[in-house]
mmCIF file of C-alpha atoms in Angstrom:
data_model
loop_
_atom_site.group_PDB
_atom_site.id
_atom_site.type_symbol
_atom_site.label_atom_id
_atom_site.label_comp_id
_atom_site.label_asym_id
_atom_site.label_seq_id
_atom_site.Cartn_x
_atom_site.Cartn_y
_atom_site.Cartn_z
ATOM 1 C CA MET A 1 64.693 2.631 67.170
ATOM 2 C CA MET A 2 66.301 4.561 64.458
ATOM 3 C CA THR A 3 70.079 3.700 63.626
ATOM 4 C CA TYR A 4 72.801 6.818 64.355
ATOM 5 C CA ILE A 5 76.204 7.474 63.126
ATOM 6 C CA SER A 6 78.317 9.596 65.398
ATOM 7 C CA MET A 7 81.862 10.539 63.432
ATOM 8 C CA LEU A 8 84.031 11.426 66.167
ATOM 9 C CA THR A 9 87.212 13.986 66.247
ATOM 10 C CA TYR A 10 88.916 13.666 69.671
ATOM 11 C CA SER A 11 90.522 16.705 71.216
ATOM 12 C CA ALA A 12 94.056 16.698 72.848
ATOM 13 C CA GLU A 13 92.505 16.061 76.175
ATOM 14 C CA GLY A 14 90.664 13.380 74.877
ATOM 15 C CA VAL A 15 93.233 11.500 73.370
ATOM 16 C CA LYS A 16 94.886 11.689 76.770
ATOM 17 C CA GLY A 17 91.675 9.441 78.219
ATOM 18 C CA ILE A 18 91.461 6.613 75.846
ATOM 19 C CA SER A 19 90.896 3.199 78.007
ATOM 20 C CA ALA A 20 88.543 0.283 78.311
ATOM 21 C CA ALA A 21 87.253 2.243 81.495
ATOM 22 C CA ARG A 22 86.190 4.805 79.436
ATOM 23 C CA THR A 23 84.623 2.832 76.528
ATOM 24 C CA ALA A 24 82.348 0.948 79.046
ATOM 25 C CA GLU A 25 81.290 4.810 80.202
ATOM 26 C CA ALA A 26 80.323 5.700 76.672
ATOM 27 C CA LYS A 27 78.288 2.706 76.234
ATOM 28 C CA GLU A 28 76.838 3.521 79.571
ATOM 29 C CA ALA A 29 76.127 6.947 78.596
ATOM 30 C CA ILE A 30 74.422 5.663 74.788
ATOM 31 C CA LYS A 31 71.666 3.635 77.630
ATOM 32 C CA ARG A 32 71.064 6.387 80.085
ATOM 33 C CA ALA A 33 70.019 8.214 77.153
ATOM 34 C CA GLY A 34 67.496 5.582 76.284
ATOM 35 C CA GLY A 35 69.739 3.900 73.081
ATOM 36 C CA LYS A 36 71.297 0.698 72.551
ATOM 37 C CA TYR A 37 75.160 0.942 71.841
ATOM 38 C CA ILE A 38 75.725 -1.148 68.387
ATOM 39 C CA ALA A 39 79.406 -0.706 67.642
ATOM 40 C CA SER A 40 82.103 1.270 67.433
ATOM 41 C CA TYR A 41 85.774 1.884 65.332
ATOM 42 C CA ASP A 42 88.659 3.298 65.484
ATOM 43 C CA LEU A 43 89.307 5.094 61.983
ATOM 44 C CA LEU A 44 91.827 6.726 59.615
ATOM 45 C CA GLY A 45 91.486 9.954 57.698
ATOM 46 C CA MET A 46 89.195 12.706 58.356
ATOM 47 C CA TYR A 47 87.371 11.289 62.005
ATOM 48 C CA ASP A 48 89.149 9.355 64.680
ATOM 49 C CA ALA A 49 86.381 7.029 65.611
ATOM 50 C CA MET A 50 82.770 6.479 64.969
ATOM 51 C CA ILE A 51 79.768 4.689 66.826
ATOM 52 C CA LEU A 52 77.281 3.163 65.841
ATOM 53 C CA ALA A 53 73.975 3.166 67.979
ATOM 54 C CA GLU A 54 70.217 2.679 68.218
ATOM 55 C CA TYR A 55 68.103 5.741 69.632
ATOM 56 C CA PRO A 56 64.348 6.090 70.322
ATOM 57 C CA ASP A 57 64.208 9.590 68.704
ATOM 58 C CA PRO A 58 66.283 12.333 67.802
ATOM 59 C CA LYS A 59 66.086 13.791 71.451
ATOM 60 C CA ALA A 60 67.819 10.796 73.322
ATOM 61 C CA ALA A 61 70.697 10.625 70.112
ATOM 62 C CA LEU A 62 71.048 14.420 71.092
ATOM 63 C CA LYS A 63 71.284 13.929 74.927
ATOM 64 C CA ALA A 64 73.500 10.922 74.446
ATOM 65 C CA SER A 65 75.773 13.097 71.767
ATOM 66 C CA MET A 66 76.346 15.870 74.320
ATOM 67 C CA GLU A 67 77.228 13.451 77.500
ATOM 68 C CA LEU A 68 79.834 11.816 75.065
ATOM 69 C CA ASN A 69 81.315 15.094 73.534
ATOM 70 C CA LYS A 70 81.566 15.728 77.368
ATOM 71 C CA LEU A 71 82.492 12.167 78.404
ATOM 72 C CA ILE A 72 85.341 11.720 76.303
ATOM 73 C CA GLY A 73 86.440 14.480 74.869
ATOM 74 C CA VAL A 74 85.473 14.831 71.016
ATOM 75 C CA SER A 75 83.446 16.779 68.985
ATOM 76 C CA SER A 76 81.010 14.890 66.946
ATOM 77 C CA ARG A 77 78.353 14.803 63.692
ATOM 78 C CA THR A 78 75.485 12.731 64.578
ATOM 79 C CA MET A 79 73.970 11.549 61.128
ATOM 80 C CA LEU A 80 69.934 9.386 61.084
ATOM 81 C CA ALA A 81 71.042 6.694 59.427
ATOM 82 C CA LEU A 82 68.199 5.092 56.992
ATOM 83 C CA PRO A 83 68.726 1.342 55.511
ATOM 84 C CA ILE A 84 69.142 1.253 51.517
ATOM 85 C CA ASP A 85 66.829 -1.808 51.613
ATOM 86 C CA ASP A 86 64.214 0.503 53.005
ATOM 87 C CA ASP A 87 65.194 3.859 50.661
ATOM 88 C CA ASP A 88 65.151 1.637 47.368
ATOM 89 C CA GLU A 89 61.243 1.431 47.427
ATOM 90 C CA ASP A 90 61.003 4.936 47.912
ATOM 91 C CA MET A 91 63.603 6.170 45.499
ATOM 92 C CA VAL A 92 62.100 4.247 42.668
ATOM 93 C CA CYS A 93 59.144 6.458 43.304
ATOM 94 C CA LEU A 94 60.958 9.508 42.585
ATOM 95 C CA LEU A 95 62.210 9.028 39.448
#
């Protein structure tokens, strides 16, 4: 499984529907796409929230992203996250 971070910006309609029930639905959407929910955070600044999840492949991440955009009224930017510890060894070779 690969880790993905989704940075979310709520639409005006999306803000109106914030609830514990909708959060539970979002977690189920991630699961239906083949993913595993890890954590989510409300944010101050450029983005309104973020979701940290694991997916088996980019297609599953895309499927979840599209469903979440519809379900919770957000626009999102989803990125693959690679552990820094894993990269340290590889990056040394590039220098």
